[in-house]
Short mmCIF file of C-alpha atoms in Angstrom, two decimals:
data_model
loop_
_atom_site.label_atom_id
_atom_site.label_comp_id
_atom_site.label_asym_id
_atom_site.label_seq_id
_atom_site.Cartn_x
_atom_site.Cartn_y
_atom_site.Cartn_z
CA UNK L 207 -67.97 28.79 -10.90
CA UNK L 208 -71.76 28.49 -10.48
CA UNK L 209 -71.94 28.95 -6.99
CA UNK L 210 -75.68 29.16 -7.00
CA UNK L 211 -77.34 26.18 -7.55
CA UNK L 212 -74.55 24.58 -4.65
CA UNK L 213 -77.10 24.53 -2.01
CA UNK L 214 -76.84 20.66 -1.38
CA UNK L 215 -73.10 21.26 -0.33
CA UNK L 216 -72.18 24.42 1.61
CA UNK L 217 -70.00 23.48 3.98
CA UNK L 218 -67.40 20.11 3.70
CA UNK L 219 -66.82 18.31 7.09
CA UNK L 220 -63.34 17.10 8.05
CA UNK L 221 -63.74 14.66 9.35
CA UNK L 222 -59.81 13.04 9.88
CA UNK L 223 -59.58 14.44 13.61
CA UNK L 224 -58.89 12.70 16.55
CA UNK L 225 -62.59 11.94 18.70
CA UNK L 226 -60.77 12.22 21.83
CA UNK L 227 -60.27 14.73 23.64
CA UNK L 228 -56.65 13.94 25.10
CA UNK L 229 -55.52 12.57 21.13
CA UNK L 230 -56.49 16.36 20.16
CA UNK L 231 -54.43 17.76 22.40
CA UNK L 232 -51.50 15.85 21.98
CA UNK L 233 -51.88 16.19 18.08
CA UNK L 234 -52.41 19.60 18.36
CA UNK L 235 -49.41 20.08 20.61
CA UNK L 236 -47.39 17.99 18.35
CA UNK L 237 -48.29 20.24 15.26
CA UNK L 238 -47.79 22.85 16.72
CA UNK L 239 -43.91 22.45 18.14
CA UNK L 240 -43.21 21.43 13.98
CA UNK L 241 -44.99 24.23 13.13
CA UNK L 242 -43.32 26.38 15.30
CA UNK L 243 -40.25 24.85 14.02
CA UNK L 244 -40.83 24.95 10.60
CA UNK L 245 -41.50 29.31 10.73
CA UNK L 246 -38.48 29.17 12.71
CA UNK L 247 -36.09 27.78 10.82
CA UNK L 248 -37.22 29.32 7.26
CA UNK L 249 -37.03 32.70 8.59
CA UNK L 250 -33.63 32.12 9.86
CA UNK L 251 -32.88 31.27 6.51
CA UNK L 252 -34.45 34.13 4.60
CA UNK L 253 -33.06 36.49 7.00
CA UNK L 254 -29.50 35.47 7.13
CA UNK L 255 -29.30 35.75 3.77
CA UNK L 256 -31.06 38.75 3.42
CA UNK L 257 -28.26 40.33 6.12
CA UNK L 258 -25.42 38.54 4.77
CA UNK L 259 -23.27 40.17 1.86
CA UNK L 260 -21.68 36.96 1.12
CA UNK L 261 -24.78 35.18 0.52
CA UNK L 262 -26.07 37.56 -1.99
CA UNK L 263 -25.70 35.48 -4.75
CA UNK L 264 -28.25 33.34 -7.21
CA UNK L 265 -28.01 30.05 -5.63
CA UNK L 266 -28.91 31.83 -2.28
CA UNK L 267 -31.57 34.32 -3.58
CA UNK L 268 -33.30 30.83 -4.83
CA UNK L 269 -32.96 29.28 -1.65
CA UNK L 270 -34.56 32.10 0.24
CA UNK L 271 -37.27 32.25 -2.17
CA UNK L 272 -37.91 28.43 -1.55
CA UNK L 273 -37.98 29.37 2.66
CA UNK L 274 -40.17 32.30 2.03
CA UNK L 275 -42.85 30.20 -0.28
CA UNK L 276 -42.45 27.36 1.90
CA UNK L 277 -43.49 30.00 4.95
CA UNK L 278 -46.56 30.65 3.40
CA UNK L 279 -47.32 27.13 1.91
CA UNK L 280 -47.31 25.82 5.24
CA UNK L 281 -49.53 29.19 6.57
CA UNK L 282 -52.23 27.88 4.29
CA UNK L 283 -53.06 24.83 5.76
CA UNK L 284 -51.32 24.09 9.63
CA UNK L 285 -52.96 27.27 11.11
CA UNK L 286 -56.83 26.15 9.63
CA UNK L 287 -55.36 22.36 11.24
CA UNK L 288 -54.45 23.80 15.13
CA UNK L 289 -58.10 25.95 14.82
CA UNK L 290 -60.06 23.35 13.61
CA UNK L 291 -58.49 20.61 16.08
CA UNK L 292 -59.59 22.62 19.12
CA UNK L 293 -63.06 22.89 17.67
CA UNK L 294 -66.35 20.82 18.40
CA UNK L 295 -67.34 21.02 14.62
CA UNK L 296 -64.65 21.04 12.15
CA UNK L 297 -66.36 22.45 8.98
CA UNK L 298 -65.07 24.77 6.40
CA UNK L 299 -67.08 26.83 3.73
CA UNK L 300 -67.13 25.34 -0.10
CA UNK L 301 -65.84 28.93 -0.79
CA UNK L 302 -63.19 28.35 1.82
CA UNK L 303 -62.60 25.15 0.22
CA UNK L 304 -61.89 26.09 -2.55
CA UNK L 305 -59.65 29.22 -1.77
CA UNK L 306 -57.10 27.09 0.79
CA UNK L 307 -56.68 24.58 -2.04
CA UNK L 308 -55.89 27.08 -4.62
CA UNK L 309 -53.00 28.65 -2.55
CA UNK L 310 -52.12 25.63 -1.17
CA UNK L 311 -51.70 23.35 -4.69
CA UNK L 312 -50.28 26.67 -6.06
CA UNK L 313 -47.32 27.18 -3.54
CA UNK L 314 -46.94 23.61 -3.24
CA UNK L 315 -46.33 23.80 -7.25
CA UNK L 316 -44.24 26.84 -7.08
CA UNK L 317 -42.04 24.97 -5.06
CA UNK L 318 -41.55 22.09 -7.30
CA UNK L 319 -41.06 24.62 -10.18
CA UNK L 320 -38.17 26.86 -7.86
CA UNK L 321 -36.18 23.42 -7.51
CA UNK L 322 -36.28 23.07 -11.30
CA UNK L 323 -34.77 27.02 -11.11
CA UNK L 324 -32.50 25.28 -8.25
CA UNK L 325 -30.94 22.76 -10.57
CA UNK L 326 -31.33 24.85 -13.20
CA UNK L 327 -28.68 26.98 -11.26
CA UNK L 328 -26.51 23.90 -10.45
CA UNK L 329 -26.11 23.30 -13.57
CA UNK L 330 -24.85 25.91 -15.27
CA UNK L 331 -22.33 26.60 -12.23
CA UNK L 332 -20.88 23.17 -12.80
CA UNK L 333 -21.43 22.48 -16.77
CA UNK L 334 -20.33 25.82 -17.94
CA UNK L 335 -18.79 28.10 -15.19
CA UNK L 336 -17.35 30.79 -17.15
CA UNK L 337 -20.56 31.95 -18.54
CA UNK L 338 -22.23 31.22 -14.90
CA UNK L 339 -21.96 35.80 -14.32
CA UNK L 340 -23.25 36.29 -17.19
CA UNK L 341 -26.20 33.73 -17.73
CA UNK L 342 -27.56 33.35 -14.08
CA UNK L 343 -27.80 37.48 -13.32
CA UNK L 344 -29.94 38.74 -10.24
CA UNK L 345 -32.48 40.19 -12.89
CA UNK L 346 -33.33 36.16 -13.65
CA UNK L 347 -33.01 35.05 -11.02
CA UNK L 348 -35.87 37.76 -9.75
CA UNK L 349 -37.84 36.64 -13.27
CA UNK L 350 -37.44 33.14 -12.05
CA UNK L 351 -38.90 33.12 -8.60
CA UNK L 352 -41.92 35.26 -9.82
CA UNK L 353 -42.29 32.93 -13.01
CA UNK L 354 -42.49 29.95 -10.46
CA UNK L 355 -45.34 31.60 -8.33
CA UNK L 356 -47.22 32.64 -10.90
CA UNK L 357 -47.87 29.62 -12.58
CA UNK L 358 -48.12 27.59 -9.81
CA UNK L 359 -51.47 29.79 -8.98
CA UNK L 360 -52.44 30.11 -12.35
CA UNK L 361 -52.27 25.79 -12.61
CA UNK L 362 -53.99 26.11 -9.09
CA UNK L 363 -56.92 28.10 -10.03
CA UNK L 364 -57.72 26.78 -13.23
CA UNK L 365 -58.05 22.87 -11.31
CA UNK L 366 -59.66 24.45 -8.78
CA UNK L 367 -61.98 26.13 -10.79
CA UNK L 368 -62.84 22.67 -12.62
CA UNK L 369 -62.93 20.75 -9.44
CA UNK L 370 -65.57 23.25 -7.81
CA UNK L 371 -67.72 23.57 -11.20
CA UNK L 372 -68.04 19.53 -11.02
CA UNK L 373 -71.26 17.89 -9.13
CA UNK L 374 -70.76 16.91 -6.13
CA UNK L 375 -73.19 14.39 -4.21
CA UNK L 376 -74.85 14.87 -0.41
CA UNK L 377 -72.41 13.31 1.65
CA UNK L 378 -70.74 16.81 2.72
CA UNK L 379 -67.85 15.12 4.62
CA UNK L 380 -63.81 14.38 3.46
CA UNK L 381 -61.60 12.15 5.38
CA UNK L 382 -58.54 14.60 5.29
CA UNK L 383 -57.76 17.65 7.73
CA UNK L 384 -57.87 20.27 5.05
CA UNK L 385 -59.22 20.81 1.44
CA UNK L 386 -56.18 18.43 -0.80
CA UNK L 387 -57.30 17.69 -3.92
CA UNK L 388 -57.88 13.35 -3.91
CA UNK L 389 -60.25 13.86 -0.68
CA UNK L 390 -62.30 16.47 -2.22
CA UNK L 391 -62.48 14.36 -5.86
CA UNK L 392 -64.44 11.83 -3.73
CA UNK L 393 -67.32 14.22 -3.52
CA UNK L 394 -67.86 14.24 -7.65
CA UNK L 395 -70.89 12.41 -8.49
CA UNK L 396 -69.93 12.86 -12.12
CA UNK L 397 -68.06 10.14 -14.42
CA UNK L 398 -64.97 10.20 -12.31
CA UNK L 399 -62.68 8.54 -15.13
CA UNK L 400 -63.12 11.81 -17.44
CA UNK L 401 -62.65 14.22 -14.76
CA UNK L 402 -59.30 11.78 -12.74
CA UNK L 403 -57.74 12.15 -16.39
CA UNK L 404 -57.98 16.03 -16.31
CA UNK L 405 -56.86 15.95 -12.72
CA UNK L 406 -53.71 13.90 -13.45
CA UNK L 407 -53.05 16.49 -16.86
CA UNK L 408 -52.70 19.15 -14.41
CA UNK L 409 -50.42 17.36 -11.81
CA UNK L 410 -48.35 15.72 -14.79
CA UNK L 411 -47.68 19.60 -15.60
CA UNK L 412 -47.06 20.14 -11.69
CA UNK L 413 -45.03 17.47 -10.78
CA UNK L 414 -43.83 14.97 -13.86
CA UNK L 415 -42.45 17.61 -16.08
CA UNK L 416 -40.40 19.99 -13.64
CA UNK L 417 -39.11 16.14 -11.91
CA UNK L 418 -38.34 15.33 -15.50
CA UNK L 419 -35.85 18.61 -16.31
CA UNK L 420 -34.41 18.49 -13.11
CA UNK L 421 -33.30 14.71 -14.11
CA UNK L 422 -32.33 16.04 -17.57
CA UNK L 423 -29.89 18.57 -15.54
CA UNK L 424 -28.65 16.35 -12.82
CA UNK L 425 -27.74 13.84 -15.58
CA UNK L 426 -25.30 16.66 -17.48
CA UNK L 427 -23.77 17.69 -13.92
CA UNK L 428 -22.97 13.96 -12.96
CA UNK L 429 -21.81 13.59 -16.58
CA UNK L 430 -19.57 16.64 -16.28
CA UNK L 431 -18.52 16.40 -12.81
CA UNK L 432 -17.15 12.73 -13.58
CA UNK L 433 -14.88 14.24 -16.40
CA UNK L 434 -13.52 15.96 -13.45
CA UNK L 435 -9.54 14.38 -12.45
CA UNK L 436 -9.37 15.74 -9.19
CA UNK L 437 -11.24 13.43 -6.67
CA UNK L 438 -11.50 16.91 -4.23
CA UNK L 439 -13.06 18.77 -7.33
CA UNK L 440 -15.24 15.99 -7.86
CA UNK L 441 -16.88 15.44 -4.10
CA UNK L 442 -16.98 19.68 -3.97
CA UNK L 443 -18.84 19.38 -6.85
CA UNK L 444 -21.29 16.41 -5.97
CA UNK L 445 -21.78 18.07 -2.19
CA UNK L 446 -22.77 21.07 -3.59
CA UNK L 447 -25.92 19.54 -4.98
CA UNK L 448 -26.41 17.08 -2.62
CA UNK L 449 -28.75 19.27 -0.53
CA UNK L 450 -30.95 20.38 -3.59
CA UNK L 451 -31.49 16.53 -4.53
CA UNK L 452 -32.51 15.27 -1.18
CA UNK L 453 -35.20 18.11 -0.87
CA UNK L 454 -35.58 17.13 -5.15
CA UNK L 455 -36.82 13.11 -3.55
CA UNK L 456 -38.74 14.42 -0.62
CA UNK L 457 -40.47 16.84 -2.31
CA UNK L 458 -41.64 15.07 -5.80
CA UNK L 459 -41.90 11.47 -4.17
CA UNK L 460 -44.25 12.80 -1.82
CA UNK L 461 -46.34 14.68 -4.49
CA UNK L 462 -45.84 11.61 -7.14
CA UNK L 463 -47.53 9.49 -4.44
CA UNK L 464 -50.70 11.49 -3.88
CA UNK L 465 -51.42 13.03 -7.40
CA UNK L 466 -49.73 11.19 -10.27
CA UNK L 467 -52.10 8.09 -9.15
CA UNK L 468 -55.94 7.03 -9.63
CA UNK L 469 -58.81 8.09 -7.38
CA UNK L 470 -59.28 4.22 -6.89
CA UNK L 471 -56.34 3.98 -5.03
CA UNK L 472 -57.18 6.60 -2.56
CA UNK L 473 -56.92 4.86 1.04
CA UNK L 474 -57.95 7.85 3.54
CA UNK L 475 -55.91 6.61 6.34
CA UNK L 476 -52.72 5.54 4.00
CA UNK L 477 -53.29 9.42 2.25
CA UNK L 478 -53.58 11.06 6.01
CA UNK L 479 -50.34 10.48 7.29
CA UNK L 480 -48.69 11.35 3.78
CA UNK L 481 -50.30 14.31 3.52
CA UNK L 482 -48.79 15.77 7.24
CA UNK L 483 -45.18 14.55 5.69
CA UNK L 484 -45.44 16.70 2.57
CA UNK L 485 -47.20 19.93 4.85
CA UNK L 486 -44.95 19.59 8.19
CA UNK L 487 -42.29 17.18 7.22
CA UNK L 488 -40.70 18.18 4.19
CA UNK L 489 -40.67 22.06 4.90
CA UNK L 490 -38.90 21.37 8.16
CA UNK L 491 -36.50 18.99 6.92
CA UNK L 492 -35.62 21.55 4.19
CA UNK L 493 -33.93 24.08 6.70
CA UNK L 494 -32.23 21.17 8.11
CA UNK L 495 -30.89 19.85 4.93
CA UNK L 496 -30.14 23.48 3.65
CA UNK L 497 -28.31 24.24 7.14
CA UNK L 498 -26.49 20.96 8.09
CA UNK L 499 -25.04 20.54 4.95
CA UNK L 500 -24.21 24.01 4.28
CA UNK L 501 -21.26 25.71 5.97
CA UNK L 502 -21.68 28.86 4.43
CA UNK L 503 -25.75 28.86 5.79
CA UNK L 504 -24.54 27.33 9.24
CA UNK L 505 -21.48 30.16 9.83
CA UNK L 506 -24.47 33.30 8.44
CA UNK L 507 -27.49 31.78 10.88
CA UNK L 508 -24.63 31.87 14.06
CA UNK L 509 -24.05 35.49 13.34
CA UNK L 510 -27.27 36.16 12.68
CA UNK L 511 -28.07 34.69 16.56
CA UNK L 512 -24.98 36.13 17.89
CA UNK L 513 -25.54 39.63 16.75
CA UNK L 514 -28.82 39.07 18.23
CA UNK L 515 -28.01 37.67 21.93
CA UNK L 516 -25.26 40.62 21.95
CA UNK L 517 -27.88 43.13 20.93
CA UNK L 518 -29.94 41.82 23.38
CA UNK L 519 -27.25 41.24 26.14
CA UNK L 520 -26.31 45.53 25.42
CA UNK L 521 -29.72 46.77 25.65
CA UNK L 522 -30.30 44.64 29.07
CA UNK L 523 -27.08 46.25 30.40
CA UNK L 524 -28.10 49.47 29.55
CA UNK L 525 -31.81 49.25 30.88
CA UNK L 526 -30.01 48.11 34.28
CA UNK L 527 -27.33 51.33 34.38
CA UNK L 528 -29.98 53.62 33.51
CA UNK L 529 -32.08 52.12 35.79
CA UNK L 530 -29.32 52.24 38.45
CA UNK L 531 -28.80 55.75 37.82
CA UNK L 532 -32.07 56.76 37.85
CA UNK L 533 -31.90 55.12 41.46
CA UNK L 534 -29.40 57.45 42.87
CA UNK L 535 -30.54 60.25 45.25
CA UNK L 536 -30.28 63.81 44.04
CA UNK L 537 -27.65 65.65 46.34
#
């Protein structure tokens, strides 16, 4: 990118903030308890599972990979938010820029690609069981997760890398809290229609193609799960997936909305309050879902908590009889 002759634009205001003082504190305590929530709940997740024999298997590895990426997806962005809320000037670097919205587009997309490996998983488990040990091994699985990050930050850098080598006019301010890619489009001075169809090439890839396979595979499970004659087999079967597709229609309707749409339509407020739903909301309604609706997750997480209060409840006790001891006068 020809950093060089960017001297109009070298820093990008954000300008979405609350003026007032006592709305910045209250959105910055607000953010802050999801926040807190959201890295609480996904490393619950990745570490019951990662303690947990039982839980050792594909569909779990996934859906610790999805807390883990969803850990630092949200890392990106809501710590650069709480910093930036408590300061007089909120301003961020074009290099900064452009660095936050290559890891954050990229995790974003490696999310939408490890629910593809998700259903992906699903399927095969429910259309063809038998070979399910033998086609779904730990050694994919592994291939999968890294396949997902990868190109997510490959797609990430190359629009970044075109978004950043476009010209961008004087007006050095977005209405958005962080650097998303519709805000930051509005800077272009260039023929926007050219450089909106590239934009929406590289979210069809993102977004429209993964939604599209996960369809393709939802639409064999239903169709073999149906086949089923056991009304039990048959709601086992649809609640095991029902988790994956409500994260499925958080995560690509809120992603659909913002990037598989025209630059015309971007409405600053409107794109504001979707973009905190897709960067607080859906990664801590995803523990939820995962949790709530898993009895497996739910009975791992209250070991995990119980093992911990008891370690915790042990080591008190022994502080206090060593510390009683310790008391007692030498005879």
């Amino acid at each position: 990118m020809a950093w060089g002759n960017r001297s109009v634009l070298t820093n990008i205001a954000l300008l979405a903030y609350p003026s007032s003082p006592g709305l910045r504190f209250l959105f910055f305590l607000a953010v802050s308890l999801v926040y807190t929530f959201i890295i609480s709940g996904n490393v619950l997740i990745v570490v019951s599972i990662r303690t947990e024999a039982r839980l050792h298997t594909p569909m779990y590895c996934f859906l610790g990979s999805l807390s883990g990426v969803e850990i630092c997806y949200t890392a990106v962005v809501v710590p650069h938010i709480l910093a930036s809320t408590l300061q007089s000037g909120r301003t961020i670097s074009l290099l900064g820029c452009a660095a936050q919205m290559v890891f954050f587009i990229g995790l974003g997309s490696a999310d939408c690609f490890l629910l593809v490996a998700m259903a992906y998983d699903r399927y095969v488990a429910i259309c063809h069981p038998l070979q399910y040990p033998v086609i779904v091994t730990s050694a994919l699985c592994m291939r999968l997760v890294v396949a997902s990050v990868v190109i997510g930050l490959l797609l990430s850098l190359q629009l970044a890398a075109f978004i950043f080598s476009l010209p961008f006019c004087r007006s050095r301010g977005i209405e958005h809290f962080f650097c998303d890619v519709p805000p930051v489009m509005r800077l272009v001075c260039a023929d926007s229609h050219i450089h909106e169809h590239s934009v929406l090439t590289a979210a069809t890839l993102a977004i429209a193609v993964p939604f599209f396979l996960i369809a393709a595979s939802y639409a064999c499970i239903v169709a073999t799960v149906l086949k089923i004659r056991s009304a039990a087999g048959r709601r086992r079967a649809f609640s095991t997936c029902s988790s994956h597709l409500t994260v499925v229609l958080l995560q690509y309707g809120c992603c659909a909305f913002v990037y598989l749409r025209p630059n015309s339509s971007y409405r600053p407020k409107q794109d504001q309050f979707i973009s905190l739903v897709y960067t607080l909301g859906t990664p801590l309604l995803n523990p939820l879902i995962y949790t709530l609706r898993n009895s497996e997750m739910k009975g791992a997480i209250g070991r995990l908590l119980s093992r911990n209060c008891l370690s915790q409840n042990l080591q008190d006790r022994g502080g206090y009889h060593l510390s009683g001891v310790s008391s007692v006068p030498a005879t």
